[in-house]
Amino acid sequence: IERYLQLCAERNMWVCNLTTPANYFHALRRQLHRNFRKPLIIFTPKSLLRHRLAVSSLSDMAEGSAFRFVIPETDAIAPPDQVKRVVICTGKVYYDLLQTRREKGVTDVAIVRLEQLYPFPIRSLTAALAPYRNAEVVWCQEEPENMGGWWFADRRIEGVLKTLDIAAKRPNYVGRDAAASPATGLTRTHNEQQAALVAAALG
């Protein structure tokens, strides 16, 4: 992901890490119907094709629906002024966070999905974060700290937070430590790290 994001400038491509079938549909449809051609990079993994939580209704793809740059909190949790933390993530890690939050009954942590990384959706993210006046903001990713979207999104999220009248003015990172390799090579180690980062993100 980070290699493509390093190449992004002047709206030369679109980079997405999608979480719903509907948004995947709209991304492809939008790409086809534009009157110009630029690359569309999608990082959604094959595992979401069979994930029981990664579903969309037909109405999400019917008339009146559209691509969603940012998907705000969808569960019934505490009121925004009682939320203590907002987790911004992109892609598959959302479902790990969602499942664990439901299992543990956490209601004071909101999860916001960044569906499009570039061009960065400043207005959509601003609208999604504005209600959480008292919460801290963290970025959670599966990739090591020196990979994934963190280095790209960090300053852009900070720029959004500075325009809002909320307590958080800077995002914090939650995820794997920096590494020389994109994978641990051991399934057990990977699963342990994944469980740790999800627990840390949810506080």
Short mmCIF file of C-alpha atoms in Angstrom, two decimals:
data_model
loop_
_atom_site.label_atom_id
_atom_site.label_comp_id
_atom_site.label_asym_id
_atom_site.label_seq_id
_atom_site.Cartn_x
_atom_site.Cartn_y
_atom_site.Cartn_z
CA ILE A 1 0.00 0.00 0.00
CA GLU A 2 2.70 2.46 1.01
CA ARG A 3 4.52 2.13 -2.34
CA TYR A 4 1.45 3.21 -4.28
CA LEU A 5 0.70 6.04 -1.86
CA GLN A 6 4.24 7.39 -2.35
CA LEU A 7 3.40 7.79 -6.04
CA CYS A 8 0.17 9.69 -5.41
CA ALA A 9 0.06 13.37 -6.34
CA GLU A 10 -1.91 15.73 -8.54
CA ARG A 11 -4.88 13.35 -8.46
CA ASN A 12 -3.01 10.91 -10.72
CA MET A 13 -4.74 7.76 -9.42
CA TRP A 14 -7.40 6.52 -7.02
CA VAL A 15 -6.36 4.27 -4.11
CA CYS A 16 -9.03 2.42 -2.14
CA ASN A 17 -9.17 -0.20 0.62
CA LEU A 18 -12.85 -1.13 0.68
CA THR A 19 -14.93 -2.91 3.31
CA THR A 20 -18.34 -3.48 1.70
CA PRO A 21 -19.59 -5.14 -1.50
CA ALA A 22 -21.63 -2.01 -2.24
CA ASN A 23 -18.61 0.26 -2.13
CA TYR A 24 -16.69 -2.17 -4.34
CA PHE A 25 -19.57 -2.05 -6.83
CA HIS A 26 -19.71 1.75 -6.75
CA ALA A 27 -15.92 2.07 -7.12
CA LEU A 28 -15.99 -0.02 -10.30
CA ARG A 29 -19.10 1.73 -11.60
CA ARG A 30 -17.61 5.16 -10.92
CA GLN A 31 -14.43 4.15 -12.72
CA LEU A 32 -16.36 3.03 -15.79
CA HIS A 33 -18.67 6.04 -16.02
CA ARG A 34 -16.04 8.75 -15.67
CA ASN A 35 -15.20 10.72 -18.78
CA PHE A 36 -11.47 10.30 -18.11
CA ARG A 37 -9.20 7.35 -17.41
CA LYS A 38 -6.86 7.14 -14.43
CA PRO A 39 -5.69 4.04 -12.53
CA LEU A 40 -7.89 2.63 -9.76
CA ILE A 41 -5.92 0.67 -7.13
CA ILE A 42 -8.00 -1.54 -4.80
CA PHE A 43 -6.39 -3.40 -1.89
CA THR A 44 -9.43 -5.30 -0.64
CA PRO A 45 -8.34 -8.90 0.18
CA LYS A 46 -10.07 -12.02 -1.12
CA SER A 47 -11.00 -13.03 2.45
CA LEU A 48 -13.74 -10.39 2.49
CA LEU A 49 -15.50 -12.25 -0.33
CA ARG A 50 -16.56 -14.85 2.24
CA HIS A 51 -16.58 -12.83 5.45
CA ARG A 52 -19.97 -13.15 7.13
CA LEU A 53 -19.99 -9.49 8.21
CA ALA A 54 -18.95 -8.07 4.83
CA VAL A 55 -22.42 -7.81 3.31
CA SER A 56 -24.52 -5.13 1.65
CA SER A 57 -28.21 -4.87 0.89
CA LEU A 58 -29.48 -4.36 -2.66
CA SER A 59 -30.62 -0.88 -1.65
CA ASP A 60 -26.95 0.03 -1.03
CA MET A 61 -26.37 -0.50 -4.75
CA ALA A 62 -29.69 0.76 -6.11
CA GLU A 63 -30.83 4.17 -7.28
CA GLY A 64 -29.95 6.92 -4.83
CA SER A 65 -26.85 5.14 -3.50
CA ALA A 66 -23.27 6.15 -4.26
CA PHE A 67 -19.64 5.50 -3.42
CA ARG A 68 -18.83 6.32 0.22
CA PHE A 69 -15.40 7.86 0.76
CA VAL A 70 -15.70 7.44 4.52
CA ILE A 71 -18.10 5.17 6.41
CA PRO A 72 -18.86 6.51 9.91
CA GLU A 73 -19.94 4.46 12.91
CA THR A 74 -22.79 2.08 12.06
CA ASP A 75 -23.49 0.32 15.39
CA ALA A 76 -25.66 1.65 18.18
CA ILE A 77 -23.03 2.81 20.67
CA ALA A 78 -22.85 5.59 23.27
CA PRO A 79 -23.78 9.17 22.27
CA PRO A 80 -20.91 11.02 20.53
CA ASP A 81 -20.15 13.19 23.56
CA GLN A 82 -19.61 10.04 25.66
CA VAL A 83 -17.28 8.34 23.17
CA LYS A 84 -13.74 8.25 24.55
CA ARG A 85 -11.90 7.07 21.44
CA VAL A 86 -12.39 7.12 17.68
CA VAL A 87 -10.51 4.47 15.73
CA ILE A 88 -9.83 5.31 12.09
CA CYS A 89 -8.98 2.30 9.96
CA THR A 90 -9.09 1.08 6.40
CA GLY A 91 -9.83 -2.33 4.95
CA LYS A 92 -10.18 -5.74 6.56
CA VAL A 93 -8.96 -4.80 10.06
CA TYR A 94 -12.33 -3.08 10.52
CA TYR A 95 -14.08 -6.43 10.89
CA ASP A 96 -11.59 -7.63 13.51
CA LEU A 97 -12.21 -4.43 15.47
CA LEU A 98 -15.99 -4.66 15.03
CA GLN A 99 -16.23 -8.30 16.08
CA THR A 100 -14.07 -7.83 19.18
CA ARG A 101 -15.92 -4.67 20.19
CA ARG A 102 -19.25 -6.49 19.98
CA GLU A 103 -17.95 -9.51 21.90
CA LYS A 104 -16.60 -7.32 24.72
CA GLY A 105 -19.58 -5.00 24.79
CA VAL A 106 -17.50 -1.85 24.29
CA THR A 107 -19.75 1.15 23.68
CA ASP A 108 -17.44 4.14 24.13
CA VAL A 109 -15.21 3.47 21.10
CA ALA A 110 -16.34 4.52 17.61
CA ILE A 111 -14.90 3.07 14.41
CA VAL A 112 -14.60 5.17 11.27
CA ARG A 113 -13.64 3.53 7.97
CA LEU A 114 -11.47 5.35 5.47
CA GLU A 115 -12.55 3.70 2.22
CA GLN A 116 -10.53 5.89 -0.13
CA LEU A 117 -6.95 6.79 0.76
CA TYR A 118 -6.23 8.93 -2.27
CA PRO A 119 -7.41 11.46 -3.22
CA PHE A 120 -7.74 11.94 0.53
CA PRO A 121 -11.42 12.55 1.47
CA ILE A 122 -10.98 15.62 3.67
CA ARG A 123 -14.63 16.75 3.71
CA SER A 124 -16.06 13.29 4.38
CA LEU A 125 -13.60 12.61 7.20
CA THR A 126 -14.27 16.02 8.72
CA ALA A 127 -17.99 15.29 8.85
CA ALA A 128 -17.40 11.83 10.36
CA LEU A 129 -15.12 13.10 13.17
CA ALA A 130 -16.91 16.35 14.06
CA PRO A 131 -19.45 14.83 16.53
CA TYR A 132 -16.77 13.31 18.78
CA ARG A 133 -15.81 16.41 20.74
CA ASN A 134 -14.24 14.65 23.73
CA ALA A 135 -12.60 11.63 22.13
CA GLU A 136 -9.01 10.85 21.29
CA VAL A 137 -8.33 9.72 17.73
CA VAL A 138 -6.17 6.75 16.78
CA TRP A 139 -5.19 5.16 13.48
CA CYS A 140 -5.24 1.36 13.48
CA GLN A 141 -3.70 -0.82 10.76
CA GLU A 142 -2.60 -4.43 10.31
CA GLU A 143 0.64 -3.55 8.54
CA PRO A 144 3.85 -2.67 10.42
CA GLU A 145 4.20 0.98 11.38
CA ASN A 146 6.57 1.76 8.48
CA MET A 147 4.13 0.25 5.97
CA GLY A 148 0.44 0.58 5.15
CA GLY A 149 -1.39 3.89 5.19
CA TRP A 150 -0.11 5.42 8.45
CA TRP A 151 2.70 7.61 7.15
CA PHE A 152 0.48 8.85 4.35
CA ALA A 153 -2.67 9.48 6.40
CA ASP A 154 -0.99 10.80 9.56
CA ARG A 155 -0.53 14.46 8.57
CA ARG A 156 -3.73 14.55 6.58
CA ILE A 157 -5.78 13.40 9.57
CA GLU A 158 -3.95 15.94 11.71
CA GLY A 159 -4.91 18.64 9.22
CA VAL A 160 -8.56 17.62 9.49
CA LEU A 161 -8.46 17.59 13.31
CA LYS A 162 -7.00 21.11 13.44
CA THR A 163 -10.04 22.46 11.65
CA LEU A 164 -12.49 20.93 14.15
CA ASP A 165 -13.60 22.19 17.55
CA ILE A 166 -12.82 18.91 19.30
CA ALA A 167 -10.31 17.77 21.93
CA ALA A 168 -8.18 15.63 19.61
CA LYS A 169 -5.64 17.54 17.54
CA ARG A 170 -3.39 14.70 16.52
CA PRO A 171 -3.95 11.00 15.73
CA ASN A 172 -2.01 8.30 17.55
CA TYR A 173 -0.78 5.10 15.93
CA VAL A 174 -1.97 1.64 17.01
CA GLY A 175 -0.63 -1.42 15.22
CA ARG A 176 2.42 -3.56 14.66
CA ASP A 177 5.89 -2.22 15.34
CA ALA A 178 8.06 -1.22 12.37
CA ALA A 179 9.49 -4.25 10.60
CA ALA A 180 11.78 -5.12 7.72
CA SER A 181 9.36 -7.76 6.43
CA PRO A 182 5.64 -7.38 5.66
CA ALA A 183 4.84 -10.75 7.31
CA THR A 184 5.99 -12.63 10.40
CA GLY A 185 6.23 -15.96 8.61
CA LEU A 186 4.45 -17.76 11.46
CA THR A 187 0.66 -17.97 11.66
CA ARG A 188 0.66 -18.14 15.45
CA THR A 189 2.81 -15.02 15.77
CA HIS A 190 0.65 -13.20 13.25
CA ASN A 191 -2.55 -14.08 15.14
CA GLU A 192 -1.03 -13.02 18.46
CA GLN A 193 0.03 -9.67 17.01
CA GLN A 194 -3.37 -9.19 15.40
CA ALA A 195 -5.20 -9.84 18.66
CA ALA A 196 -2.85 -7.46 20.50
CA LEU A 197 -3.32 -4.59 18.07
CA VAL A 198 -7.11 -4.96 18.09
CA ALA A 199 -7.13 -4.96 21.90
CA ALA A 200 -4.88 -1.90 21.98
CA ALA A 201 -7.07 -0.05 19.48
CA LEU A 202 -10.18 -0.65 21.57
CA GLY A 203 -8.40 0.47 24.72
#
